[in-house]
mmCIF file of C-alpha atoms and ligand atoms in Angstrom:
data_model
loop_
_atom_site.group_PDB
_atom_site.id
_atom_site.type_symbol
_atom_site.label_atom_id
_atom_site.label_comp_id
_atom_site.label_asym_id
_atom_site.label_seq_id
_atom_site.Cartn_x
_atom_site.Cartn_y
_atom_site.Cartn_z
ATOM 1 C CA UNK A 1 -26.407 142.858 -21.677
ATOM 2 C CA UNK A 2 -24.432 141.833 -18.571
ATOM 3 C CA UNK A 3 -22.561 138.559 -18.033
ATOM 4 C CA UNK A 4 -21.503 137.306 -14.578
ATOM 5 C CA UNK A 5 -20.006 133.945 -13.502
ATOM 6 C CA UNK A 6 -22.343 131.686 -11.501
ATOM 7 C CA UNK A 7 -19.582 129.591 -9.919
ATOM 8 C CA UNK A 8 -15.779 129.358 -10.239
ATOM 9 C CA UNK A 9 -15.731 126.108 -12.244
ATOM 10 C CA UNK A 10 -18.816 126.360 -14.462
ATOM 11 C CA UNK A 11 -21.602 128.641 -15.633
ATOM 12 C CA UNK A 12 -22.417 132.307 -16.195
ATOM 13 C CA UNK A 13 -25.666 134.262 -16.150
ATOM 14 C CA UNK A 14 -26.519 136.501 -19.081
ATOM 15 C CA UNK A 15 -28.810 139.352 -18.022
ATOM 16 C CA UNK A 16 -30.625 141.941 -20.080
ATOM 17 C CA UNK A 17 -31.242 139.974 -23.238
ATOM 18 C CA UNK A 18 -34.410 138.854 -25.027
ATOM 19 C CA UNK A 19 -33.631 135.619 -26.843
ATOM 20 C CA UNK A 20 -36.655 136.038 -29.108
ATOM 21 C CA UNK A 21 -34.994 139.151 -30.600
ATOM 22 C CA UNK A 22 -31.259 138.589 -30.353
ATOM 23 C CA UNK A 23 -28.889 140.887 -32.249
ATOM 24 C CA UNK A 24 -25.845 139.345 -33.960
ATOM 25 C CA UNK A 25 -23.469 141.474 -31.828
ATOM 26 C CA UNK A 26 -25.078 140.088 -28.650
ATOM 27 C CA UNK A 27 -24.816 136.548 -29.992
ATOM 28 C CA UNK A 28 -21.083 137.077 -30.477
ATOM 29 C CA UNK A 29 -20.650 138.080 -26.822
ATOM 30 C CA UNK A 30 -22.829 135.159 -25.737
ATOM 31 C CA UNK A 31 -20.692 132.678 -27.672
ATOM 32 C CA UNK A 32 -17.517 134.138 -26.126
ATOM 33 C CA UNK A 33 -19.027 133.678 -22.646
ATOM 34 C CA UNK A 34 -20.084 130.174 -23.671
ATOM 35 C CA UNK A 35 -16.479 129.286 -24.530
ATOM 36 C CA UNK A 36 -15.266 130.729 -21.226
ATOM 37 C CA UNK A 37 -17.887 129.252 -18.864
ATOM 38 C CA UNK A 38 -19.275 126.137 -20.637
ATOM 39 C CA UNK A 39 -22.834 126.797 -19.434
ATOM 40 C CA UNK A 40 -25.079 129.866 -19.640
ATOM 41 C CA UNK A 41 -28.279 130.827 -17.854
ATOM 42 C CA UNK A 42 -30.865 133.217 -19.335
ATOM 43 C CA UNK A 43 -33.832 134.194 -17.143
ATOM 44 C CA UNK A 44 -37.325 135.511 -17.848
ATOM 45 C CA UNK A 45 -37.489 134.334 -21.447
ATOM 46 C CA UNK A 46 -40.752 133.867 -23.325
ATOM 47 C CA UNK A 47 -40.228 131.577 -26.272
ATOM 48 C CA UNK A 48 -42.767 129.420 -28.071
ATOM 49 C CA UNK A 49 -41.609 126.151 -29.681
ATOM 50 C CA UNK A 50 -40.554 127.919 -32.892
ATOM 51 C CA UNK A 51 -38.705 130.639 -30.949
ATOM 52 C CA UNK A 52 -36.902 128.084 -28.794
ATOM 53 C CA UNK A 53 -35.792 126.133 -31.869
ATOM 54 C CA UNK A 54 -34.741 129.323 -33.675
ATOM 55 C CA UNK A 55 -32.510 130.382 -30.746
ATOM 56 C CA UNK A 56 -31.043 126.871 -30.410
ATOM 57 C CA UNK A 57 -30.147 126.874 -34.133
ATOM 58 C CA UNK A 58 -27.898 129.880 -33.553
ATOM 59 C CA UNK A 59 -25.592 127.519 -31.626
ATOM 60 C CA UNK A 60 -25.480 124.966 -34.462
ATOM 61 C CA UNK A 61 -27.452 122.356 -36.332
ATOM 62 C CA UNK A 62 -30.030 120.544 -34.172
ATOM 63 C CA UNK A 63 -30.279 116.844 -33.440
ATOM 64 C CA UNK A 64 -33.669 115.153 -33.263
ATOM 65 C CA UNK A 65 -34.805 114.257 -29.749
ATOM 66 C CA UNK A 66 -34.049 110.725 -28.562
ATOM 67 C CA UNK A 67 -37.064 108.410 -28.491
ATOM 68 C CA UNK A 68 -38.729 108.482 -25.066
ATOM 69 C CA UNK A 69 -39.025 105.583 -22.625
ATOM 70 C CA UNK A 70 -42.509 104.902 -24.035
ATOM 71 C CA UNK A 71 -41.194 104.840 -27.614
ATOM 72 C CA UNK A 72 -42.928 108.078 -28.684
ATOM 73 C CA UNK A 73 -41.738 111.425 -30.078
ATOM 74 C CA UNK A 74 -42.613 113.963 -27.383
ATOM 75 C CA UNK A 75 -43.901 117.061 -29.237
ATOM 76 C CA UNK A 76 -45.878 116.380 -32.431
ATOM 77 C CA UNK A 77 -44.554 118.553 -35.268
ATOM 78 C CA UNK A 78 -41.324 119.394 -33.381
ATOM 79 C CA UNK A 79 -38.996 116.386 -33.641
ATOM 80 C CA UNK A 80 -36.121 118.531 -32.282
ATOM 81 C CA UNK A 81 -37.828 119.058 -28.907
ATOM 82 C CA UNK A 82 -37.289 116.528 -26.136
ATOM 83 C CA UNK A 83 -39.614 116.759 -23.154
ATOM 84 C CA UNK A 84 -38.347 116.131 -19.633
ATOM 85 C CA UNK A 85 -41.463 115.740 -17.512
ATOM 86 C CA UNK A 86 -43.270 113.622 -14.949
ATOM 87 C CA UNK A 87 -46.699 114.888 -16.089
ATOM 88 C CA UNK A 88 -49.079 112.200 -17.391
ATOM 89 C CA UNK A 89 -51.038 112.651 -20.603
ATOM 90 C CA UNK A 90 -54.689 111.657 -21.225
ATOM 91 C CA UNK A 91 -53.534 108.064 -21.894
ATOM 92 C CA UNK A 92 -52.043 107.900 -18.382
ATOM 93 C CA UNK A 93 -48.488 107.750 -19.753
ATOM 94 C CA UNK A 94 -45.812 110.384 -19.073
ATOM 95 C CA UNK A 95 -45.577 113.137 -21.704
ATOM 96 C CA UNK A 96 -41.797 113.257 -21.199
ATOM 97 C CA UNK A 97 -38.761 111.453 -19.812
ATOM 98 C CA UNK A 98 -36.932 111.029 -16.490
ATOM 99 C CA UNK A 99 -39.943 110.902 -14.130
ATOM 100 C CA UNK A 100 -39.701 112.715 -10.762
ATOM 101 C CA UNK A 101 -36.772 110.846 -9.219
ATOM 102 C CA UNK A 102 -33.134 111.836 -9.149
ATOM 103 C CA UNK A 103 -31.405 111.992 -12.525
ATOM 104 C CA UNK A 104 -27.869 110.890 -11.732
ATOM 105 C CA UNK A 105 -24.744 112.681 -13.010
ATOM 106 C CA UNK A 106 -24.248 112.339 -16.744
ATOM 107 C CA UNK A 107 -23.571 114.093 -19.998
ATOM 108 C CA UNK A 108 -26.164 113.819 -22.738
ATOM 109 C CA UNK A 109 -26.218 110.998 -25.278
ATOM 110 C CA UNK A 110 -22.539 110.091 -24.933
ATOM 111 C CA UNK A 111 -23.483 106.507 -25.865
ATOM 112 C CA UNK A 112 -23.434 107.771 -29.480
ATOM 113 C CA UNK A 113 -20.238 107.955 -31.546
ATOM 114 C CA UNK A 114 -21.011 111.629 -32.226
ATOM 115 C CA UNK A 115 -22.769 112.972 -29.125
ATOM 116 C CA UNK A 116 -24.495 116.394 -29.152
ATOM 117 C CA UNK A 117 -22.128 119.317 -28.480
ATOM 118 C CA UNK A 118 -24.661 121.107 -26.308
ATOM 119 C CA UNK A 119 -28.112 120.817 -24.748
ATOM 120 C CA UNK A 120 -30.575 123.599 -23.937
ATOM 121 C CA UNK A 121 -33.192 123.171 -21.246
ATOM 122 C CA UNK A 122 -36.132 125.580 -21.024
ATOM 123 C CA UNK A 123 -38.392 125.622 -17.932
ATOM 124 C CA UNK A 124 -42.109 125.711 -18.809
ATOM 125 C CA UNK A 125 -43.704 124.407 -15.576
ATOM 126 C CA UNK A 126 -42.046 123.740 -12.196
ATOM 127 C CA UNK A 127 -42.766 122.065 -8.851
ATOM 128 C CA UNK A 128 -42.763 124.392 -5.800
ATOM 129 C CA UNK A 129 -39.521 122.822 -4.545
ATOM 130 C CA UNK A 130 -36.986 120.234 -5.708
ATOM 131 C CA UNK A 131 -35.853 119.419 -9.232
ATOM 132 C CA UNK A 132 -32.748 121.637 -9.080
ATOM 133 C CA UNK A 133 -30.298 120.925 -11.908
ATOM 134 C CA UNK A 134 -26.616 120.673 -11.019
ATOM 135 C CA UNK A 135 -23.693 121.289 -13.326
ATOM 136 C CA UNK A 136 -20.073 120.243 -12.847
ATOM 137 C CA UNK A 137 -17.199 121.813 -14.796
ATOM 138 C CA UNK A 138 -14.997 119.165 -16.379
ATOM 139 C CA UNK A 139 -12.195 121.518 -17.492
ATOM 140 C CA UNK A 140 -11.625 122.534 -13.878
ATOM 141 C CA UNK A 141 -11.989 118.898 -12.776
ATOM 142 C CA UNK A 142 -9.301 117.911 -15.272
ATOM 143 C CA UNK A 143 -7.008 120.741 -14.129
ATOM 144 C CA UNK A 144 -7.484 119.609 -10.512
ATOM 145 C CA UNK A 145 -6.778 115.896 -11.074
ATOM 146 C CA UNK A 146 -4.317 114.516 -8.515
ATOM 147 C CA UNK A 147 -1.151 113.270 -10.297
ATOM 148 C CA UNK A 148 -1.884 109.572 -9.719
ATOM 149 C CA UNK A 149 -5.326 109.868 -11.341
ATOM 150 C CA UNK A 150 -3.964 111.973 -14.205
ATOM 151 C CA UNK A 151 -1.420 109.224 -14.856
ATOM 152 C CA UNK A 152 -4.034 106.455 -14.604
ATOM 153 C CA UNK A 153 -6.319 108.001 -17.227
ATOM 154 C CA UNK A 154 -3.688 109.193 -19.718
ATOM 155 C CA UNK A 155 -4.407 107.768 -23.171
ATOM 156 C CA UNK A 156 -7.334 105.639 -21.946
ATOM 157 C CA UNK A 157 -10.911 105.395 -23.196
ATOM 158 C CA UNK A 158 -14.208 104.766 -21.394
ATOM 159 C CA UNK A 159 -17.135 102.849 -22.749
ATOM 160 C CA UNK A 160 -20.282 104.997 -22.354
ATOM 161 C CA UNK A 161 -23.341 102.817 -21.782
ATOM 162 C CA UNK A 162 -26.488 103.269 -23.829
ATOM 163 C CA UNK A 163 -28.769 100.883 -21.952
ATOM 164 C CA UNK A 164 -30.212 103.213 -19.310
ATOM 165 C CA UNK A 165 -30.965 106.919 -19.212
ATOM 166 C CA UNK A 166 -30.019 109.092 -16.234
ATOM 167 C CA UNK A 167 -33.407 108.497 -14.594
ATOM 168 C CA UNK A 168 -32.602 104.776 -14.509
ATOM 169 C CA UNK A 169 -35.107 103.934 -17.255
ATOM 170 C CA UNK A 170 -34.141 101.489 -19.988
ATOM 171 C CA UNK A 171 -34.029 102.982 -23.466
ATOM 172 C CA UNK A 172 -36.540 101.597 -25.971
ATOM 173 C CA UNK A 173 -35.387 98.535 -27.903
ATOM 174 C CA UNK A 174 -32.179 97.864 -25.932
ATOM 175 C CA UNK A 175 -31.182 94.579 -24.284
ATOM 176 C CA UNK A 176 -29.899 94.722 -20.672
ATOM 177 C CA UNK A 177 -26.495 93.113 -20.033
ATOM 178 C CA UNK A 178 -24.818 93.012 -16.632
ATOM 179 C CA UNK A 179 -21.290 93.126 -18.050
ATOM 180 C CA UNK A 180 -20.419 96.629 -19.317
ATOM 181 C CA UNK A 181 -18.119 95.106 -21.946
ATOM 182 C CA UNK A 182 -21.152 93.495 -23.617
ATOM 183 C CA UNK A 183 -23.723 96.295 -23.401
ATOM 184 C CA UNK A 184 -24.518 98.833 -26.125
ATOM 185 C CA UNK A 185 -22.467 102.007 -26.080
ATOM 186 C CA UNK A 186 -19.536 103.936 -27.514
ATOM 187 C CA UNK A 187 -15.875 104.335 -26.554
ATOM 188 C CA UNK A 188 -14.504 107.853 -26.056
ATOM 189 C CA UNK A 189 -11.183 109.221 -24.733
ATOM 190 C CA UNK A 190 -11.313 110.008 -20.991
ATOM 191 C CA UNK A 191 -9.450 113.278 -21.497
ATOM 192 C CA UNK A 192 -10.796 115.223 -24.466
ATOM 193 C CA UNK A 193 -9.605 118.426 -26.086
ATOM 194 C CA UNK A 194 -12.412 120.932 -26.445
ATOM 195 C CA UNK A 195 -12.742 121.507 -30.206
ATOM 196 C CA UNK A 196 -13.390 125.262 -29.802
ATOM 197 C CA UNK A 197 -11.063 126.212 -26.953
ATOM 198 C CA UNK A 198 -8.459 123.438 -26.980
ATOM 199 C CA UNK A 199 -8.863 123.045 -23.203
ATOM 200 C CA UNK A 200 -8.603 119.543 -21.777
ATOM 201 C CA UNK A 201 -11.733 118.202 -20.086
ATOM 202 C CA UNK A 202 -12.690 114.959 -18.377
ATOM 203 C CA UNK A 203 -15.328 113.193 -20.480
ATOM 204 C CA UNK A 204 -17.017 110.628 -18.244
ATOM 205 C CA UNK A 205 -20.542 110.162 -19.633
ATOM 206 C CA UNK A 206 -22.321 108.229 -16.907
ATOM 207 C CA UNK A 207 -21.177 105.895 -14.162
ATOM 208 C CA UNK A 208 -23.618 103.002 -14.611
ATOM 209 C CA UNK A 209 -22.242 100.200 -16.826
ATOM 210 C CA UNK A 210 -19.164 102.250 -17.712
ATOM 211 C CA UNK A 211 -15.905 100.462 -18.445
ATOM 212 C CA UNK A 212 -12.294 101.586 -18.866
ATOM 213 C CA UNK A 213 -10.920 99.896 -21.972
ATOM 214 C CA UNK A 214 -8.104 97.416 -21.465
ATOM 215 C CA UNK A 215 -8.520 97.004 -17.672
ATOM 216 C CA UNK A 216 -9.916 94.100 -15.677
ATOM 217 C CA UNK A 217 -13.479 94.756 -14.556
ATOM 218 C CA UNK A 218 -12.304 95.255 -10.941
ATOM 219 C CA UNK A 219 -9.564 97.698 -11.905
ATOM 220 C CA UNK A 220 -11.969 99.548 -14.166
ATOM 221 C CA UNK A 221 -14.540 99.874 -11.369
ATOM 222 C CA UNK A 222 -11.919 101.172 -8.925
ATOM 223 C CA UNK A 223 -10.597 103.769 -11.387
ATOM 224 C CA UNK A 224 -14.115 104.896 -12.325
ATOM 225 C CA UNK A 225 -15.108 105.270 -8.651
ATOM 226 C CA UNK A 226 -12.035 107.425 -7.983
ATOM 227 C CA UNK A 227 -12.628 109.535 -11.100
ATOM 228 C CA UNK A 228 -16.304 110.152 -10.353
ATOM 229 C CA UNK A 229 -15.585 111.031 -6.712
ATOM 230 C CA UNK A 230 -13.078 113.611 -7.927
ATOM 231 C CA UNK A 231 -15.110 115.050 -10.823
ATOM 232 C CA UNK A 232 -18.210 115.734 -8.706
ATOM 233 C CA UNK A 233 -16.440 117.433 -5.777
ATOM 234 C CA UNK A 234 -18.419 120.488 -4.573
ATOM 235 C CA UNK A 235 -15.829 122.994 -5.839
ATOM 236 C CA UNK A 236 -16.546 121.953 -9.434
ATOM 237 C CA UNK A 237 -20.356 122.193 -9.074
ATOM 238 C CA UNK A 238 -23.159 124.706 -9.383
ATOM 239 C CA UNK A 239 -26.770 123.917 -8.382
ATOM 240 C CA UNK A 240 -29.426 125.783 -10.346
ATOM 241 C CA UNK A 241 -32.826 126.500 -8.780
ATOM 242 C CA UNK A 242 -35.259 127.019 -11.639
ATOM 243 C CA UNK A 243 -37.817 129.720 -12.372
ATOM 244 C CA UNK A 244 -40.315 129.431 -15.226
ATOM 245 C CA UNK A 245 -38.770 131.136 -18.274
ATOM 246 C CA UNK A 246 -35.190 130.077 -17.408
ATOM 247 C CA UNK A 247 -33.161 128.725 -20.281
ATOM 248 C CA UNK A 248 -29.980 126.863 -19.370
ATOM 249 C CA UNK A 249 -27.529 125.749 -22.029
ATOM 250 C CA UNK A 250 -24.607 123.470 -21.220
ATOM 251 C CA UNK A 251 -21.672 122.170 -23.213
ATOM 252 C CA UNK A 252 -21.745 118.379 -23.116
ATOM 253 C CA UNK A 253 -18.018 118.296 -23.950
ATOM 254 C CA UNK A 254 -17.060 120.245 -20.833
ATOM 255 C CA UNK A 255 -19.752 119.639 -18.184
ATOM 256 C CA UNK A 256 -21.719 116.964 -16.361
ATOM 257 C CA UNK A 257 -25.228 117.496 -14.997
ATOM 258 C CA UNK A 258 -27.691 115.849 -12.630
ATOM 259 C CA UNK A 259 -31.137 116.634 -11.218
ATOM 260 C CA UNK A 260 -32.545 116.505 -7.699
ATOM 261 C CA UNK A 261 -35.743 114.505 -7.201
ATOM 262 C CA UNK A 262 -39.051 116.293 -6.590
ATOM 263 C CA UNK A 263 -42.577 115.503 -5.378
ATOM 264 C CA UNK A 264 -44.079 113.145 -7.948
ATOM 265 C CA UNK A 265 -47.543 114.637 -7.437
ATOM 266 C CA UNK A 266 -46.232 118.086 -8.518
ATOM 267 C CA UNK A 267 -45.819 119.041 -12.187
ATOM 268 C CA UNK A 268 -42.526 119.771 -13.942
ATOM 269 C CA UNK A 269 -42.331 120.353 -17.713
ATOM 270 C CA UNK A 270 -38.983 121.134 -19.356
ATOM 271 C CA UNK A 271 -38.271 121.361 -23.075
ATOM 272 C CA UNK A 272 -34.841 120.429 -24.403
ATOM 273 C CA UNK A 273 -33.059 120.900 -27.693
ATOM 274 C CA UNK A 274 -29.722 119.324 -28.522
ATOM 275 C CA UNK A 275 -27.047 120.793 -30.786
ATOM 276 C CA UNK A 276 -25.492 118.225 -33.100
ATOM 277 C CA UNK A 277 -21.943 117.062 -32.485
ATOM 278 C CA UNK A 278 -19.681 118.718 -35.026
ATOM 279 C CA UNK A 279 -17.039 116.028 -34.420
ATOM 280 C CA UNK A 280 -16.640 112.885 -32.344
ATOM 281 C CA UNK A 281 -14.894 113.609 -29.007
ATOM 282 C CA UNK A 282 -11.183 114.271 -29.651
ATOM 283 C CA UNK A 283 -8.413 112.895 -27.429
ATOM 284 C CA UNK A 284 -6.402 115.643 -25.712
HETATM 285 C C1 OGA B 1 -31.609 116.692 -19.612
HETATM 286 C C2 OGA B 1 -31.540 116.465 -18.161
HETATM 287 C C3 OGA B 1 -32.316 117.311 -16.066
HETATM 288 C C4 OGA B 1 -33.424 118.163 -15.581
HETATM 289 O O1 OGA B 1 -32.571 117.312 -20.055
HETATM 290 O O2 OGA B 1 -30.692 116.281 -20.323
HETATM 291 O O3 OGA B 1 -30.701 115.757 -17.714
HETATM 292 O O4 OGA B 1 -33.171 119.019 -14.747
HETATM 293 N N1 OGA B 1 -32.415 117.144 -17.452
HETATM 294 O O5 OGA B 1 -34.547 117.978 -16.028
HETATM 295 MN MN1 MN B 2 -29.300 115.158 -19.394
#
């Protein structure tokens, strides 16, 4: 097994490992790399649904997939698997979430009080081009905060909106409000301590309908714009171009991700599992 960083601020590639037959000693090294890099890429994996779930369980207890935009559970018999896909089923409705457009920067399910610690995305079918997934390292982004921003966020919390997903689709059963103070969501500290490593990380969730607690709406918008501009600077990012059989796992406590759009007439099928949050996000 060989482990190499993908970018200075986030991600490492783990070569020479078959995740369907993973030895405990290899898992130990993988978890150490996970703590150091906050996202890991494994290539050329062949895993069926059971194999994917079995590997994901080695990172922790699994969360059931969120209900899709159409109100259905994506994979019958596998409530843990979330499908990200633009492909339409026999009923003419998408078999998965997020369509073919851009998925804007976010971290998964932070509108919950106890968001998932990690998400794993496994590429089953891909368009010829487009649909790259970007990661941004929030430990490095925290370390690089200019002093005025560091001061502005100290001790503050953000409300993480639960109305829309990153593809811009409304979640099933939620009412749309224009004022972020009235919409569904959860408050979390802006600067969180990583429960495994103790490192401080920016925890931003998603930009749309976010709100910084205790500020006027205008002041909140201005601070959020400055924070997001900083956190997504190129030096904190890595763009992943997928191959079928790639498995990418990211730490939702220490990274953001987004996806490039792709041709809506092409097919893209990704399977995702989410590792349950061991604790609510902890203030640094
Ligand atoms: C996700 C997600 C982006 C992608 O699965 O949480 O944001 O590349 N996916 O499909
Ligand atoms: Mn996501």
